[in-house]
CSV table of C-alpha atoms in Angstrom, one decimal:
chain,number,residue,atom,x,y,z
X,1,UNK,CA,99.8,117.0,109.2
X,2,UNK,CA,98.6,119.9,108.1
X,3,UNK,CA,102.4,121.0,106.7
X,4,UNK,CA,102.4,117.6,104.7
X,5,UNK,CA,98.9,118.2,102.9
X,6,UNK,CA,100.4,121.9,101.9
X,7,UNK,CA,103.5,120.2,100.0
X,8,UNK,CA,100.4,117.5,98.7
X,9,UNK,CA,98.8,120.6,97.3
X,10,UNK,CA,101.7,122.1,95.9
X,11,UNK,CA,103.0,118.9,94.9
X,12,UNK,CA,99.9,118.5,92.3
X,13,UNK,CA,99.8,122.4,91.0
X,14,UNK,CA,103.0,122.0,90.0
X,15,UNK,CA,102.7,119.0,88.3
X,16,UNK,CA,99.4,119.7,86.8
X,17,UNK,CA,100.5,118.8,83.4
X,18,UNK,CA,100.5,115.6,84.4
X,19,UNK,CA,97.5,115.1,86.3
X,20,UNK,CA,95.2,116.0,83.9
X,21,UNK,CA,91.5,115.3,84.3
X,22,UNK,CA,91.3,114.5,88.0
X,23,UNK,CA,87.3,115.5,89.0
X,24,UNK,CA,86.6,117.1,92.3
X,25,UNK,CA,85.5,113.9,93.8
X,26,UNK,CA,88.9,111.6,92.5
X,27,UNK,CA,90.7,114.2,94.6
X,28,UNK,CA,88.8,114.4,97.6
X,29,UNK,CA,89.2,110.4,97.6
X,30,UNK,CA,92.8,111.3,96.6
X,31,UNK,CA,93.3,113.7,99.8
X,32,UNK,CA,91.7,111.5,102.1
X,33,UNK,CA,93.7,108.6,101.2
X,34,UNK,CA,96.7,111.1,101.1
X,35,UNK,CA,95.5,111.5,105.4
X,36,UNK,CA,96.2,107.5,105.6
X,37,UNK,CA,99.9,108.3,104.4
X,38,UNK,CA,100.7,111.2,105.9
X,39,UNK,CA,99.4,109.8,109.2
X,40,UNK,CA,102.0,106.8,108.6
X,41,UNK,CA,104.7,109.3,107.7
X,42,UNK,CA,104.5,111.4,110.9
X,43,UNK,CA,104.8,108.5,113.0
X,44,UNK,CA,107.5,107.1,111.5
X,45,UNK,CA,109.8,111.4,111.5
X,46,UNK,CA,108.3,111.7,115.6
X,47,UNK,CA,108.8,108.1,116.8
X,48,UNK,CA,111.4,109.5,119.1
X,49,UNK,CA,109.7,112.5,119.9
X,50,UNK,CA,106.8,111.0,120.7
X,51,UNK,CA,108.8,108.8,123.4
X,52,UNK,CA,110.4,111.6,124.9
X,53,UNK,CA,107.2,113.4,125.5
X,54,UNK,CA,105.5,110.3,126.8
X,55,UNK,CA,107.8,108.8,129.4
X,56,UNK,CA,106.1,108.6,132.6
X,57,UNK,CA,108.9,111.1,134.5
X,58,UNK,CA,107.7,114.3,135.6
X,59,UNK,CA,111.0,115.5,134.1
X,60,UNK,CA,109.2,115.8,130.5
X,61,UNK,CA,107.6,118.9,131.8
X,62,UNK,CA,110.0,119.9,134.3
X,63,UNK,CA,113.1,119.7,132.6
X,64,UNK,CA,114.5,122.7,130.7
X,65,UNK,CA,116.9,121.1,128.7
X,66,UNK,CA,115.0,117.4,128.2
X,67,UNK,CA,112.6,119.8,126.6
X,68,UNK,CA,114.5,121.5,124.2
X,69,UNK,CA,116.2,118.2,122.9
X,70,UNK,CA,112.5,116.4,122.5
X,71,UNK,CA,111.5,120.0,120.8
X,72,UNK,CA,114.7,119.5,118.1
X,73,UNK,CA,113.8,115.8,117.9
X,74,UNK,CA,110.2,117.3,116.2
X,75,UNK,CA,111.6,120.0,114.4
X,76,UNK,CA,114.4,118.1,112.6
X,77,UNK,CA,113.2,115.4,111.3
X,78,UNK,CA,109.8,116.8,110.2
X,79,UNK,CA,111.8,119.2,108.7
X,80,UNK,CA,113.7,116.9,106.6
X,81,UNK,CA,109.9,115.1,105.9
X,82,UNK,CA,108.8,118.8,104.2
X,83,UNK,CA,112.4,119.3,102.2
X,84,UNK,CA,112.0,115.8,101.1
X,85,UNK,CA,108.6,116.3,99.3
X,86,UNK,CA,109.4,119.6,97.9
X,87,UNK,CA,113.0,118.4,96.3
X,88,UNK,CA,110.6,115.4,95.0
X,89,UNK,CA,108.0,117.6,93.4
X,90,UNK,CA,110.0,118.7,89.9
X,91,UNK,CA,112.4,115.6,89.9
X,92,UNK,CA,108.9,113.6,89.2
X,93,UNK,CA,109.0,114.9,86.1
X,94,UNK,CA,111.8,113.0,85.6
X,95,UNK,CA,111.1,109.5,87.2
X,96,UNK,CA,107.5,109.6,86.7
X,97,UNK,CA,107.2,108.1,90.4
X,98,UNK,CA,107.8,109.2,94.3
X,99,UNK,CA,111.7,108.9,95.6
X,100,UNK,CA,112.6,105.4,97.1
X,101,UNK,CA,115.6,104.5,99.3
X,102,UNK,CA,116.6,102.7,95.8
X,103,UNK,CA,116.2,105.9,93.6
X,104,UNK,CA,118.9,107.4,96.7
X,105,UNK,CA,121.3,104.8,96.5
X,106,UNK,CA,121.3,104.7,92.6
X,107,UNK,CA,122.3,108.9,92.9
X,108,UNK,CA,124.8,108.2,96.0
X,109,UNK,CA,126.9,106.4,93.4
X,110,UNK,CA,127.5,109.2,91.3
X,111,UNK,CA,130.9,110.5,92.1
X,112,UNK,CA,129.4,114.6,91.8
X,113,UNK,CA,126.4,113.8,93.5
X,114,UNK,CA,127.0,116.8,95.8
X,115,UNK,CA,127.3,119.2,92.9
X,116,UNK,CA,124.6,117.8,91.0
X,117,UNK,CA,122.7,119.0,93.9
X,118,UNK,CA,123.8,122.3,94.6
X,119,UNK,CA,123.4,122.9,90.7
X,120,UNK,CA,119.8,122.1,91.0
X,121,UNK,CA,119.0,124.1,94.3
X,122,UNK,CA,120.1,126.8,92.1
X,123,UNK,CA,118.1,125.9,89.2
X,124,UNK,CA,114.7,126.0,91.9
X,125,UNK,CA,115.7,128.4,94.0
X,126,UNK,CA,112.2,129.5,94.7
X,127,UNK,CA,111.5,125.9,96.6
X,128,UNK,CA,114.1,127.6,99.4
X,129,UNK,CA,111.5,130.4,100.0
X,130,UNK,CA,108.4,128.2,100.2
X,131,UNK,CA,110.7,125.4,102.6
X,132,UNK,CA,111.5,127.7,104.8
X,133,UNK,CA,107.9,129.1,104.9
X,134,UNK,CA,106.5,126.0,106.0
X,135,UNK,CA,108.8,125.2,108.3
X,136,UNK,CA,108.4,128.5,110.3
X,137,UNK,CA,104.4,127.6,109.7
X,138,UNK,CA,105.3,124.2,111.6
X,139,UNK,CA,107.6,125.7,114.4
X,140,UNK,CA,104.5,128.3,114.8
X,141,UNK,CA,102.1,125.8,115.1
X,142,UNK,CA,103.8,123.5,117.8
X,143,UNK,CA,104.8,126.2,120.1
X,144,UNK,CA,101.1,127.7,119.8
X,145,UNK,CA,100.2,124.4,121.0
X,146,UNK,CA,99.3,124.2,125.1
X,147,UNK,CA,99.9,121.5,127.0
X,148,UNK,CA,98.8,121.1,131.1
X,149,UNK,CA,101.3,119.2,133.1
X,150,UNK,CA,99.6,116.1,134.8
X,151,UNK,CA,99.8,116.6,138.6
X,152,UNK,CA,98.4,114.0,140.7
X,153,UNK,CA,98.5,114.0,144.4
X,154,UNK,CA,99.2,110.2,144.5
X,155,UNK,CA,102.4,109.8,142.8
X,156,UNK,CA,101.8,105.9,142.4
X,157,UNK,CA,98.3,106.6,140.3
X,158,UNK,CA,100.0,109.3,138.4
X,159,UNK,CA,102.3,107.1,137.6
X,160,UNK,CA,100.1,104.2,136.5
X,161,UNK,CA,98.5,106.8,134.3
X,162,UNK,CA,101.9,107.9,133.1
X,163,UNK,CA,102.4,104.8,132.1
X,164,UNK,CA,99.2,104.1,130.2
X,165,UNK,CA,99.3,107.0,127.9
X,166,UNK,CA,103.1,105.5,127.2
X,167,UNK,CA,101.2,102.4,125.8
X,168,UNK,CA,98.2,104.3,124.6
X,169,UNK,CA,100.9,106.2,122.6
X,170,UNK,CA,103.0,102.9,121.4
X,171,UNK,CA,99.5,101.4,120.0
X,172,UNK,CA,98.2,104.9,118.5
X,173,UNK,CA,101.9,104.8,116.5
X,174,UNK,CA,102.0,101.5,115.7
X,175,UNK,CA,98.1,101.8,114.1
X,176,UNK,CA,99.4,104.8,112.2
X,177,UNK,CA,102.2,102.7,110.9
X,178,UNK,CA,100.1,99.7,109.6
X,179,UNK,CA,98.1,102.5,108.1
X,180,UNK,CA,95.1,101.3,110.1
X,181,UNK,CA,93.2,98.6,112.1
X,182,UNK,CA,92.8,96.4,109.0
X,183,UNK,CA,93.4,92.4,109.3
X,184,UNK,CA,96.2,90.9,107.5
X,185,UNK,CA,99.3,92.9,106.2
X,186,UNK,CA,100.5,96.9,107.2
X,187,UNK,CA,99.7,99.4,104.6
X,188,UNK,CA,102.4,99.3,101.3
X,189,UNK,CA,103.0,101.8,99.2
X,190,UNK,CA,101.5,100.5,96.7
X,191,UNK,CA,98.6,100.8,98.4
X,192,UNK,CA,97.6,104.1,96.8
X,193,UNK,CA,96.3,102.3,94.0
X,194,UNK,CA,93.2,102.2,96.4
X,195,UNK,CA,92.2,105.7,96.3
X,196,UNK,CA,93.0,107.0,92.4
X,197,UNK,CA,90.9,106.1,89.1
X,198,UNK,CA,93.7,105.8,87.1
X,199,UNK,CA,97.9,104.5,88.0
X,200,UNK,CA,99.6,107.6,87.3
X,201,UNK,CA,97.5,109.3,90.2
X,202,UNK,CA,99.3,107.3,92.9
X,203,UNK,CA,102.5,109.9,93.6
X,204,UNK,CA,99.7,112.7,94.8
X,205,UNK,CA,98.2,109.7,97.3
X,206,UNK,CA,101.6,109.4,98.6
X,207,UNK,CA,104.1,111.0,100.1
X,208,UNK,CA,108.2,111.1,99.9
X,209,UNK,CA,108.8,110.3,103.5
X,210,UNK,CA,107.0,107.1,103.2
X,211,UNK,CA,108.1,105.9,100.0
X,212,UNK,CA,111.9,106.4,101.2
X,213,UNK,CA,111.4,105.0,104.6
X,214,UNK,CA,109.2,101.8,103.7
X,215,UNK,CA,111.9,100.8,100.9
X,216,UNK,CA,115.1,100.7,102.9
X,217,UNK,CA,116.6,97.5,102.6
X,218,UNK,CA,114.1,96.6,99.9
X,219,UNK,CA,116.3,95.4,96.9
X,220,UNK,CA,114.6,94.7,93.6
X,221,UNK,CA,115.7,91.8,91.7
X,222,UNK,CA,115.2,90.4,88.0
X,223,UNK,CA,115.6,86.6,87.4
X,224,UNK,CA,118.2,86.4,84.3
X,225,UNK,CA,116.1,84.6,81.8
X,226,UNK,CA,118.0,82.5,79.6
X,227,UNK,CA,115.4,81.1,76.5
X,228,UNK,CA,118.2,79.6,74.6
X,229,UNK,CA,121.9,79.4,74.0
X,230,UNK,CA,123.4,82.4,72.3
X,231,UNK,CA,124.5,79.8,69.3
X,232,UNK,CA,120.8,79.2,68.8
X,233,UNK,CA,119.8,82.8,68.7
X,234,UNK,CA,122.1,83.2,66.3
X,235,UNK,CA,120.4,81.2,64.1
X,236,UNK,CA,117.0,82.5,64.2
X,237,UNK,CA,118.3,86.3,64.4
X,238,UNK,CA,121.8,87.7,63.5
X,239,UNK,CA,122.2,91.5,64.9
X,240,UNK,CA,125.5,92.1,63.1
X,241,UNK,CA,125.9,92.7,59.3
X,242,UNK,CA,129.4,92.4,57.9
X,243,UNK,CA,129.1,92.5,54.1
X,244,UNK,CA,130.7,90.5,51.6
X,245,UNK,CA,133.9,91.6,49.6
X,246,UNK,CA,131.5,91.3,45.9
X,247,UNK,CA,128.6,94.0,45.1
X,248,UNK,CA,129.7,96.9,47.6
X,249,UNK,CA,128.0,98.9,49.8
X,250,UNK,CA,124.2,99.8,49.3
X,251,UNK,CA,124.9,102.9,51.8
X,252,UNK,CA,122.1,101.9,54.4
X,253,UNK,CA,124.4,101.3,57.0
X,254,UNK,CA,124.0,104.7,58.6
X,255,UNK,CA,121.7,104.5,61.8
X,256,UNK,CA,121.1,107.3,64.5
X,257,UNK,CA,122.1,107.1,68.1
X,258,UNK,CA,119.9,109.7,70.7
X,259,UNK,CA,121.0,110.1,74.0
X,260,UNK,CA,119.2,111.1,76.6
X,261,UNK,CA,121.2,113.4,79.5
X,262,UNK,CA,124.5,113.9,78.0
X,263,UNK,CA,125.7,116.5,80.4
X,264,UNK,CA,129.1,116.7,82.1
X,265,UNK,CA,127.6,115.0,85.0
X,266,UNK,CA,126.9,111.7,83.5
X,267,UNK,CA,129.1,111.8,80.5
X,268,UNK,CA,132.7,111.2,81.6
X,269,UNK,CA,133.9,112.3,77.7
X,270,UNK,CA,132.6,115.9,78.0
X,271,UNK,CA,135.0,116.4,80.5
X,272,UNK,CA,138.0,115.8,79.1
């Protein structure tokens, strides 16, 4: 947790430009609601962590080896959490907005996706340094963590109880995954909008985990709206001008096209 508010943090300074006149107070309320997603995104990266550590078998605190896997099953995927929120923090200037599984799929398509990456690893090199900072920090911070194994003398009560923190963990996940104890629906992500003053404050409320996980599968569609037939538009409005063979041309036929990313990587024509 504390990992994810340190990316939060760094997430705004570098993005300051854009987050301009945010009081003290808006991002207090701003961190605090930041807790609510962060909570969310942690048990979604140590769901099966979380298992492995809780199944009522002695063998999660006997086993050498059970307890190296359950150890990677942290590390990993909390790890990939961190990388994902610092690779988000200068493509928002770009998007305006966290990552989504549909932002993913849209740059997936793109035939040099891979190189567009490696290109822009080396364009923020520095975010290697500070990743692998707070991952160590995180590594540090679990294996400084001390926990007694649960010895009963009555195997069928340790068992029982065994079995109840299994639950007691199921139902402490599944309230961090509604994003609370609230009636009606689970948290959303646009559910931010309930802790800024102002829209464009929402990205620093969330987090990149979340956003990608709670969109899988989500597909966003626009209805084709059809007002009238394309004979009738005609009509009222006529885009193309073709002259007439008497009176010439006035010379006001000259218009300006500006692209916007016209790099090798999205403009087949610069290749060739």
């Amino acid at each position: 947790m504390v990992v994810l508010t340190l990316t939060r943090l760094f997430f705004y300074f570098y993005n300051h430009d854009f987050f301009t006149g945010i009081t003290g107070g808006e991002m207090m309320r701003i961190m605090w609601g930041g807790l609510r997603f962060d909570l969310a995104a942690a048990a979604y990266l140590n769901i099966v962590f979380i298992v492995m550590r809780l199944v009522p078998l002695r063998l999660t605190e006997t086993n050498r080896v059970y307890n190296r896997i359950a150890d990677w099953f942290y590390y990993i995927p909390y790890s990939v959490g961190i990388i994902a929120n610092l690779m988000d923090t200068p493509f928002y200037q770009c998007t305006n907005a966290r990552t989504t599984a549909g932002t993913l799929s849209e740059f997936a398509a793109y035939d040099n996706a891979a190189g567009i990456v490696v290109t822009h690893i080396g364009t923020f090199w520095y975010f290697v340094p500070i990743a692998a900072a707070l991952i160590f920090l995180l590594v540090w911070g679990y294996r400084r963590a001390v926990v007694r194994p649960l010895r009963m003398k009555n195997r069928a009560v340790e068992g029982a109880l065994r079995s109840g923190l299994l639950v007691l963990g199921f139902g402490l996940v599944a309230i961090a995954v509604r994003g609370g104890l609230q009636k009606g629906r689970p948290m959303m992500v646009s559910d931010a909008i309930l802790y800024v003053s102002r829209n464009r404050d929402m990205p620093l409320v969330q987090n990149t985990p979340y956003t990608v996980i709670r969109t899988v599968g989500k597909k966003i569609t626009i209805d084709k709206l059809e007002y009238m037939p394309p004979e009738a538009a005609a009509e009222v409005y006529y885009p193309l001008y073709t002259g007439g063979d008497a009176g010439g041309m006035d010379r006001k036929n000259v218009f300006i096209v500006v692209m916007e990313g016209i790099g090798s990587g999205l403009v087949d024509a610069v290749n060739n």
